[in-house]
PDB file of C-alpha atoms in Angstrom:
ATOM      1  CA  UNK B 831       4.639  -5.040 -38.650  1.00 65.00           C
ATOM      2  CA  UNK B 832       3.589  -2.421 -41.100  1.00 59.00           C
ATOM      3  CA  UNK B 833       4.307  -4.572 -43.854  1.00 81.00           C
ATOM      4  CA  UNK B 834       2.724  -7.778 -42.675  1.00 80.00           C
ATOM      5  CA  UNK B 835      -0.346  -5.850 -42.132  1.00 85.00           C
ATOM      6  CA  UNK B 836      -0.385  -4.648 -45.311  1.00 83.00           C
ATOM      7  CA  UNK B 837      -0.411  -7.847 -47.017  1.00 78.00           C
ATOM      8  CA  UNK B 838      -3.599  -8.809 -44.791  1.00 86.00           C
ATOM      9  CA  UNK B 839      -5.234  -6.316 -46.118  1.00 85.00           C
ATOM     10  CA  UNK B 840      -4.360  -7.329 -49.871  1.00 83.00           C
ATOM     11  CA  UNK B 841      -5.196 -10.706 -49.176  1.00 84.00           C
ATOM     12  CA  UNK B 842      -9.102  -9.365 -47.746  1.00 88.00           C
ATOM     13  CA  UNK B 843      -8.250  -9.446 -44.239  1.00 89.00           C
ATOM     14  CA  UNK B 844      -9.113  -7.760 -41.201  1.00 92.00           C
ATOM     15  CA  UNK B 845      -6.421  -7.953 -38.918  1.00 94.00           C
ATOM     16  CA  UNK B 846      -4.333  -6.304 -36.098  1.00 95.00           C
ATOM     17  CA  UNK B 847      -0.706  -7.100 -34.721  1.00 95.00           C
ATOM     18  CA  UNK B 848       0.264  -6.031 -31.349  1.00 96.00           C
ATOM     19  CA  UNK B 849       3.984  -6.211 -29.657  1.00 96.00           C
ATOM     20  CA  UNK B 850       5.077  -5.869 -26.493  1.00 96.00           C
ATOM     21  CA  UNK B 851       8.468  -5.688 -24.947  1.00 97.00           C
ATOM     22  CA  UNK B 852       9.580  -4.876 -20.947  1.00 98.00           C
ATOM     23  CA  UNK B 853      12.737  -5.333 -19.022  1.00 98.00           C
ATOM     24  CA  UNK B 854      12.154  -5.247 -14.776  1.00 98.00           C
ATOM     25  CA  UNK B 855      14.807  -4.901 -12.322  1.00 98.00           C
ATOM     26  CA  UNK B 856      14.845  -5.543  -8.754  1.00 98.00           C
ATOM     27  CA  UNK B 857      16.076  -5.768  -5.668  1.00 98.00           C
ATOM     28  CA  UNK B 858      14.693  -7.188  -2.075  1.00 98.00           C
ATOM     29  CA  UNK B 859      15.837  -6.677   1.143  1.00 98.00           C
ATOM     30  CA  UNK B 860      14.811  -8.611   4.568  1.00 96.00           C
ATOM     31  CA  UNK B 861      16.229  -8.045   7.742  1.00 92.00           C
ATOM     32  CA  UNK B 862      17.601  -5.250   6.936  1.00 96.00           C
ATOM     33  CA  UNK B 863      19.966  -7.081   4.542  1.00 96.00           C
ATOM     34  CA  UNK B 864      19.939  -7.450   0.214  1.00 97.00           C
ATOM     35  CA  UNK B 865      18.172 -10.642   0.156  1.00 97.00           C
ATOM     36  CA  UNK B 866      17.782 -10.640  -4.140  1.00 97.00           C
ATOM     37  CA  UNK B 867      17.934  -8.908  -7.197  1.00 97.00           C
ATOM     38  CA  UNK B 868      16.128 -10.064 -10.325  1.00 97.00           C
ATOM     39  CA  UNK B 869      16.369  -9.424 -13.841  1.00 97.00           C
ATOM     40  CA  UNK B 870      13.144 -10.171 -16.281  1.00 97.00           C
ATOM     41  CA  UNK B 871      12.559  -9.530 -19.636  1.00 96.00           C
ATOM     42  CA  UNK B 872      10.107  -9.912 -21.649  1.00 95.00           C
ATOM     43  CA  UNK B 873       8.808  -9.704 -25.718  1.00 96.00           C
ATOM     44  CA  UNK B 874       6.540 -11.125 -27.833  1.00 96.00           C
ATOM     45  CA  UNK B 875       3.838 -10.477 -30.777  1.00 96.00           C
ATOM     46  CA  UNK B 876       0.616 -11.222 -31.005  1.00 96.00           C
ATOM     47  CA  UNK B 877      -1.283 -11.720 -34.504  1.00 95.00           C
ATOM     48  CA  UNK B 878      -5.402 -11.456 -35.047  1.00 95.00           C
ATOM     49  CA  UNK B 879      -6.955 -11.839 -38.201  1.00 94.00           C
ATOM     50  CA  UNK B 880     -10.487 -11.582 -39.366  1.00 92.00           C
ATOM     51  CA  UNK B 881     -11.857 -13.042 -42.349  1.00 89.00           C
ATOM     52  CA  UNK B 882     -15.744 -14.007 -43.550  1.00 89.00           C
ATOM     53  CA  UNK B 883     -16.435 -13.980 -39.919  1.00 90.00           C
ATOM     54  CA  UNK B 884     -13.900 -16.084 -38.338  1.00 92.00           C
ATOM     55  CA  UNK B 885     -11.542 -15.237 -35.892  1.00 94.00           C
ATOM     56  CA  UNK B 886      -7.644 -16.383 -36.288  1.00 94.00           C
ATOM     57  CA  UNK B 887      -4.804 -15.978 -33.910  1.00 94.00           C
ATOM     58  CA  UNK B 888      -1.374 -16.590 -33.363  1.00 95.00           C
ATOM     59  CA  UNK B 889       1.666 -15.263 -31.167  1.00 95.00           C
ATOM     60  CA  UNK B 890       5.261 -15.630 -30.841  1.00 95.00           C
ATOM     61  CA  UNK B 891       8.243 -14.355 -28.431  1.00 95.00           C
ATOM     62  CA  UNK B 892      10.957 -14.782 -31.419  1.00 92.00           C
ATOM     63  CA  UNK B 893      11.163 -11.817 -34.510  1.00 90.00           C
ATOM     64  CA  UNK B 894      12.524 -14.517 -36.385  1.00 91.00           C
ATOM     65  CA  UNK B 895       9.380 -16.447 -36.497  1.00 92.00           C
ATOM     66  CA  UNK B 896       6.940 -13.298 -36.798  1.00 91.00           C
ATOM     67  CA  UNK B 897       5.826 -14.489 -40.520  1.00 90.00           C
ATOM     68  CA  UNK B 898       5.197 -17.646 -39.072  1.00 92.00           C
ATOM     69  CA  UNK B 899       2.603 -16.717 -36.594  1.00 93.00           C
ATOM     70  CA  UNK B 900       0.799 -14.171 -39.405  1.00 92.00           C
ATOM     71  CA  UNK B 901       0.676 -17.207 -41.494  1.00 92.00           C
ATOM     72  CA  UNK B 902      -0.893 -19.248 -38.273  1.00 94.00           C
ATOM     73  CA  UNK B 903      -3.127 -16.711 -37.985  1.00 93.00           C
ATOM     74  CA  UNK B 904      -4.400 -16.511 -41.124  1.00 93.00           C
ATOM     75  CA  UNK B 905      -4.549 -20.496 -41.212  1.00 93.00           C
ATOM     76  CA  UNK B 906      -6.026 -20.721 -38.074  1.00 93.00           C
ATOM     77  CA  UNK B 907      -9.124 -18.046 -38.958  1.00 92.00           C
ATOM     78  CA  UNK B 908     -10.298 -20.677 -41.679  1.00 90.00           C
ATOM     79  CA  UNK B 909     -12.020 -22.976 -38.543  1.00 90.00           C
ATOM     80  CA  UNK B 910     -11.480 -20.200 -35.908  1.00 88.00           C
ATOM     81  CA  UNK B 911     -14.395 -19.193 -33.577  1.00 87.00           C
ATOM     82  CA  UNK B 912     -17.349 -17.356 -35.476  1.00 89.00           C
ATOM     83  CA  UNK B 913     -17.357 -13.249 -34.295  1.00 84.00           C
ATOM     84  CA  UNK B 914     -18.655  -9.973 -35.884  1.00 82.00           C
ATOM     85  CA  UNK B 915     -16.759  -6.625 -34.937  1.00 84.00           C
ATOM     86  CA  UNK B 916     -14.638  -3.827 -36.876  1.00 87.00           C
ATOM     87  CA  UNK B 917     -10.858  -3.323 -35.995  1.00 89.00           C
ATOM     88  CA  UNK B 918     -11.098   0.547 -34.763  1.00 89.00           C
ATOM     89  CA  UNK B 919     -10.027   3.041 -37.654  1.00 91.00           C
ATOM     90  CA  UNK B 920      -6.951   5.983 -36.672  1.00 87.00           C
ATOM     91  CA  UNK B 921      -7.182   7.159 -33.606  1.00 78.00           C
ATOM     92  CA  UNK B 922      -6.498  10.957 -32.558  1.00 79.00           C
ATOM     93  CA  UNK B 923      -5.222  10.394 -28.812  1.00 75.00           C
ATOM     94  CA  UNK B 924      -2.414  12.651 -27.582  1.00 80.00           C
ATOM     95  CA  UNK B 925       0.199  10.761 -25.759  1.00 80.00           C
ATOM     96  CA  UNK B 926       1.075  10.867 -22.281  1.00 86.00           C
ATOM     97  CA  UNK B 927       4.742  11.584 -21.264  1.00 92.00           C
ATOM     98  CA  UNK B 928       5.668   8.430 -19.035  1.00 95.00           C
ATOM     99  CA  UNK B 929       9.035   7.656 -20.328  1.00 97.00           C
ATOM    100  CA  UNK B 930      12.283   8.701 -19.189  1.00 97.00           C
ATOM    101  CA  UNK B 931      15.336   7.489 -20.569  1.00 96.00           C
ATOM    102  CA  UNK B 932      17.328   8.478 -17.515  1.00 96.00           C
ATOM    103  CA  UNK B 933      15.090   5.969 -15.597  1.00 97.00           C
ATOM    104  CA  UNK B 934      15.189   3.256 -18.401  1.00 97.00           C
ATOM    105  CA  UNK B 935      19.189   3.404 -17.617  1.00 97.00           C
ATOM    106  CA  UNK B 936      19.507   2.500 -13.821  1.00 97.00           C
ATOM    107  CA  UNK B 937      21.525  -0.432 -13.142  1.00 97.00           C
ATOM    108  CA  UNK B 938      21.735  -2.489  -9.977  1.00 97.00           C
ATOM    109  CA  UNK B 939      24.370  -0.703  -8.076  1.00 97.00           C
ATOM    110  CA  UNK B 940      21.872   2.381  -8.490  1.00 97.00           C
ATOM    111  CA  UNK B 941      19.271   0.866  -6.831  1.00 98.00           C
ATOM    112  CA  UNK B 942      21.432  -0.724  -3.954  1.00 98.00           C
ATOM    113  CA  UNK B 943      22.419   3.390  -3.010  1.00 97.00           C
ATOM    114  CA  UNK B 944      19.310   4.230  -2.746  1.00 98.00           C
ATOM    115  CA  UNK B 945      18.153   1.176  -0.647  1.00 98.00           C
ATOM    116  CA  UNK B 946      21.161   1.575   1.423  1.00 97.00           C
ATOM    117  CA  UNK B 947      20.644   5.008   1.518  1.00 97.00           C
ATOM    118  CA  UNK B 948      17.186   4.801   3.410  1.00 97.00           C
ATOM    119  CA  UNK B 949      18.364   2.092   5.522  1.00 97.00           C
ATOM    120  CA  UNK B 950      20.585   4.322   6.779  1.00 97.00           C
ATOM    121  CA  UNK B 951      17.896   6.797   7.580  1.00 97.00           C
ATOM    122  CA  UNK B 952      16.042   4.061   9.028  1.00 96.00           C
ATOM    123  CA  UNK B 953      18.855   2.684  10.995  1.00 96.00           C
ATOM    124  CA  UNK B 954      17.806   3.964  14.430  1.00 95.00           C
ATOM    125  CA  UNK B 955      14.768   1.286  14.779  1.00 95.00           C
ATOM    126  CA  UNK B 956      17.271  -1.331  13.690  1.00 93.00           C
ATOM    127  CA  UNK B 957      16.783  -3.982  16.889  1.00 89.00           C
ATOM    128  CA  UNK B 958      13.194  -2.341  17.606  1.00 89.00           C
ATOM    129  CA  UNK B 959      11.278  -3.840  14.001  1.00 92.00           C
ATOM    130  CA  UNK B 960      12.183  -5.587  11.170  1.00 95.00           C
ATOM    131  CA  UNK B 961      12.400  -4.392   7.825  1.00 96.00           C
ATOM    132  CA  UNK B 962      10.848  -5.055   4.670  1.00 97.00           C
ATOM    133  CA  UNK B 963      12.496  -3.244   1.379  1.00 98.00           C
ATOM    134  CA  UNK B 964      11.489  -3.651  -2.373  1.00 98.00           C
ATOM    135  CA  UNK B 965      12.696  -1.047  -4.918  1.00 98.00           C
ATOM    136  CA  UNK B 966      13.034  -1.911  -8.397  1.00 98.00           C
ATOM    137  CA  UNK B 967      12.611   0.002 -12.054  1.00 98.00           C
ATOM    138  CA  UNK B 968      10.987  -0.864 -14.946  1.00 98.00           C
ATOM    139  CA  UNK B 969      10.090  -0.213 -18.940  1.00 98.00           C
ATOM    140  CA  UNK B 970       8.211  -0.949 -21.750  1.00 97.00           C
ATOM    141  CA  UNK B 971       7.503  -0.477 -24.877  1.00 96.00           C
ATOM    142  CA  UNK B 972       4.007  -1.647 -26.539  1.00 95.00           C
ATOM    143  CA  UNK B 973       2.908  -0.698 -30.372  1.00 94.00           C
ATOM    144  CA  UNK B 974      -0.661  -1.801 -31.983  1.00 93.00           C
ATOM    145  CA  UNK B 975      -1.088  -1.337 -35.910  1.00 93.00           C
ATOM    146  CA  UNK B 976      -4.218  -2.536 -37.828  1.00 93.00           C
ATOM    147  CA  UNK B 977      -6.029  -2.852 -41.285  1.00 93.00           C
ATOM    148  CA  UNK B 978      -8.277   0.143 -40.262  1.00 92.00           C
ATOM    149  CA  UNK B 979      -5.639   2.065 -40.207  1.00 91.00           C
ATOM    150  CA  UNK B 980      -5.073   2.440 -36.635  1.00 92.00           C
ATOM    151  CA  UNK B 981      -1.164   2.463 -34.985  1.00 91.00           C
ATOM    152  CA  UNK B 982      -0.510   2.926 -31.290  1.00 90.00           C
ATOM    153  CA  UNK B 983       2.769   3.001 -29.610  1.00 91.00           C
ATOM    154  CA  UNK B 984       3.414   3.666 -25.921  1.00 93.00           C
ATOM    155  CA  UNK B 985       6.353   4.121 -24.256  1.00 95.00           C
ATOM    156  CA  UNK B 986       6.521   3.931 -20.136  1.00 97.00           C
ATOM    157  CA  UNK B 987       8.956   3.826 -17.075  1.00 97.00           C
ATOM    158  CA  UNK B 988       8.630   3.629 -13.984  1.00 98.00           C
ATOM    159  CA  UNK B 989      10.787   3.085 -10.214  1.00 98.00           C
ATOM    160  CA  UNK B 990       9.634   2.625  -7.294  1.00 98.00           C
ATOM    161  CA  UNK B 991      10.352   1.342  -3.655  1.00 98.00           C
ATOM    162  CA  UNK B 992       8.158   0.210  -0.493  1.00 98.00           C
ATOM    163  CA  UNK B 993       9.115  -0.572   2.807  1.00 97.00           C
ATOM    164  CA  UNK B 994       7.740  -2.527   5.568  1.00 97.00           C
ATOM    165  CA  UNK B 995       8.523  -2.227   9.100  1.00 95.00           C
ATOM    166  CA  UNK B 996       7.079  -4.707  11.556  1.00 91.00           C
ATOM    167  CA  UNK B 997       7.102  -5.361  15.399  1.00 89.00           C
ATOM    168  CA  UNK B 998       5.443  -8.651  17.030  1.00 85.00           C
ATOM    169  CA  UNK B 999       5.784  -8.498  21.122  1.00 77.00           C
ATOM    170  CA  UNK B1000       3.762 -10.257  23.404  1.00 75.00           C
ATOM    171  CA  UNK B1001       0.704 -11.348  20.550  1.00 74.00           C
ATOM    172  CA  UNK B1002       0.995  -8.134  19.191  1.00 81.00           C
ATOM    173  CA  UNK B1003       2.012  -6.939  15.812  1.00 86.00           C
ATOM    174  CA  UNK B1004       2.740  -3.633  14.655  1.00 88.00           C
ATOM    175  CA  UNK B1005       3.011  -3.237  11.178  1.00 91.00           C
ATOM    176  CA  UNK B1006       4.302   0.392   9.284  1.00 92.00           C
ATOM    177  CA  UNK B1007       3.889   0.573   5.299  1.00 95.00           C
ATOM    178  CA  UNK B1008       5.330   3.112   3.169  1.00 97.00           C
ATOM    179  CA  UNK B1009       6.080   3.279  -0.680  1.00 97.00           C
ATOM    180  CA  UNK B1010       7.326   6.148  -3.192  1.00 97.00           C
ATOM    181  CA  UNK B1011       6.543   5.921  -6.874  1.00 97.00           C
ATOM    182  CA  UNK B1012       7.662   7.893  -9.908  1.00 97.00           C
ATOM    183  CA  UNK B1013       7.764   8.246 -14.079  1.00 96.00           C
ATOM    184  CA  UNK B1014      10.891  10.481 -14.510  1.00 96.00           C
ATOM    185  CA  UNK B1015      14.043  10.858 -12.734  1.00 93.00           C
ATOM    186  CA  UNK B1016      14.145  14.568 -12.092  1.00 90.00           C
ATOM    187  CA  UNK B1017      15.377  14.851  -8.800  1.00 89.00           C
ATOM    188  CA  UNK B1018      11.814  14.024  -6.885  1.00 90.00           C
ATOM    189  CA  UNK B1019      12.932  10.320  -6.122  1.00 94.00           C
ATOM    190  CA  UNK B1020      16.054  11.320  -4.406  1.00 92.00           C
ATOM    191  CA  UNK B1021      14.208  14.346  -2.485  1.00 93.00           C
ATOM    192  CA  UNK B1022      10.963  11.439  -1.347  1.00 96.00           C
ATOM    193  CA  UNK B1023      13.357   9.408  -0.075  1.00 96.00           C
ATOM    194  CA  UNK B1024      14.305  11.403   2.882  1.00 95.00           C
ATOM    195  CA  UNK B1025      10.337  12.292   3.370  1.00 96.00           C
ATOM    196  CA  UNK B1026       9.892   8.590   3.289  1.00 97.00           C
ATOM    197  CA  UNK B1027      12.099   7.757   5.758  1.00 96.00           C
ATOM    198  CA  UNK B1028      10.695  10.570   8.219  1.00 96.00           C
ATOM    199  CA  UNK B1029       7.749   9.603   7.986  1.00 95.00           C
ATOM    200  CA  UNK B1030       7.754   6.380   8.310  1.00 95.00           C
ATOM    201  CA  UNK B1031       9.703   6.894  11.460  1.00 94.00           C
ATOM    202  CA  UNK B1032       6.882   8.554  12.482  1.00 93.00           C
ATOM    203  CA  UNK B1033       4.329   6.842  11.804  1.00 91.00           C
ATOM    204  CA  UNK B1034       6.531   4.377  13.480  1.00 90.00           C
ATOM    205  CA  UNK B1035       7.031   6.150  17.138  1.00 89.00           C
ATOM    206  CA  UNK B1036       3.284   7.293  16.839  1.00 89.00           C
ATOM    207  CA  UNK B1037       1.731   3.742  16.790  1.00 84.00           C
ATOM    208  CA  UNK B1038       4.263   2.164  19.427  1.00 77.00           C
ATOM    209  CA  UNK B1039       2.343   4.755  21.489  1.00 73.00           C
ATOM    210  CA  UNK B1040      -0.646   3.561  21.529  1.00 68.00           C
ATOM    211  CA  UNK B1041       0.076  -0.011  21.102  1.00 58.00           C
TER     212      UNK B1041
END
């Protein structure tokens, strides 16, 4: 990237290159039962030039063919749509801690303990709602560089789970939501669960009250 960028700038133009790469897992669950797991990933670049006014862009998902869309770029500015604006020059930012490696790491059978883990805890309104589970984890890396001398990068992770129970009787429909969300894998996720599950159970008794 650095090097591309540097040979807009030789050849007189304004230009910035931005990548992006992610990998998602997750699970479902429906009646109280693993219903799917899914595995996406995702990467690409994306190339903008600027020259005598003209805008130029190109992307592509394969590093192989990263020249090739700088070259489209640049080819592309010469009857590209006419704009005025500056690339923004370094920038002094501090970075926010939202990666964990630890939480990067977790593989399916992770993420089935834990689901089965707070079905468990749920377990007693099993036969008085359904259930609704999606947990998954996910991260990401993205990394901006420019003529003006700008260069971003920003790492991020995250895991997370939400639950749904839901009761329909006689027209009515009760419906519980619950999620738990984190960054880091210090120990919190594994303590929430337990709070999630209480709660929800009460949340759970307290509505069938009324309704």
């Amino acid at each position: 990237m650095y090097d591309a960028v540097e040979i807009l700038g030789k050849k007189g133009y304004k230009g910035e290159i931005f990548f992006k790469q992610s990998e998602d897992l997750a699970l479902s669950y429906e009646g109280w039962k693993l219903k799917k797991g899914e595995l996406s990933e995702e990467a690409g670049y994306s190339v903008r030039v600027l020259k005598n006014g003209r805008v130029g862009f190109s992307g592509t998902t394969s590093p192989e063919h990263f020249n090739e869309a700088v070259q489209r770029a640049i080819e592309t500015s010469q009857i590209g749509e006419e704009l005025e604006f500056e690339f923004p020059g370094k920038l002094d930012a501090k970075p926010v801690d939202v990666y964990d490696e630890k939480l990067a790491s977790i593989n399916r059978e992770q993420l089935i303990e834990w689901a089965e883990y707070i079905i468990e805890e749920l377990s007693e309104l099993r036969g008085e709602c359904e259930l609704k589970l999606d947990i998954g984890r996910s991260f990401g890396q993205t990394e901006l560089t420019n003529t003006s001398g700008a260069h971003c990068v920003n790492k991020k992770s995250s895991l997370g789970i939400s639950i749904e129970l839901f009761k329909m009787e006689e027209g009515d429909v009760l419906i519980m939501f619950d999620m738990l969300a984190v960054t880091h894998l210090d120990g919190e996720f594994e303590k929430g669960l337990k709070t999630l599950a209480d709660r929800l159970k009460k949340k759970y008794y307290a509505a069938k009250r009324i309704v």
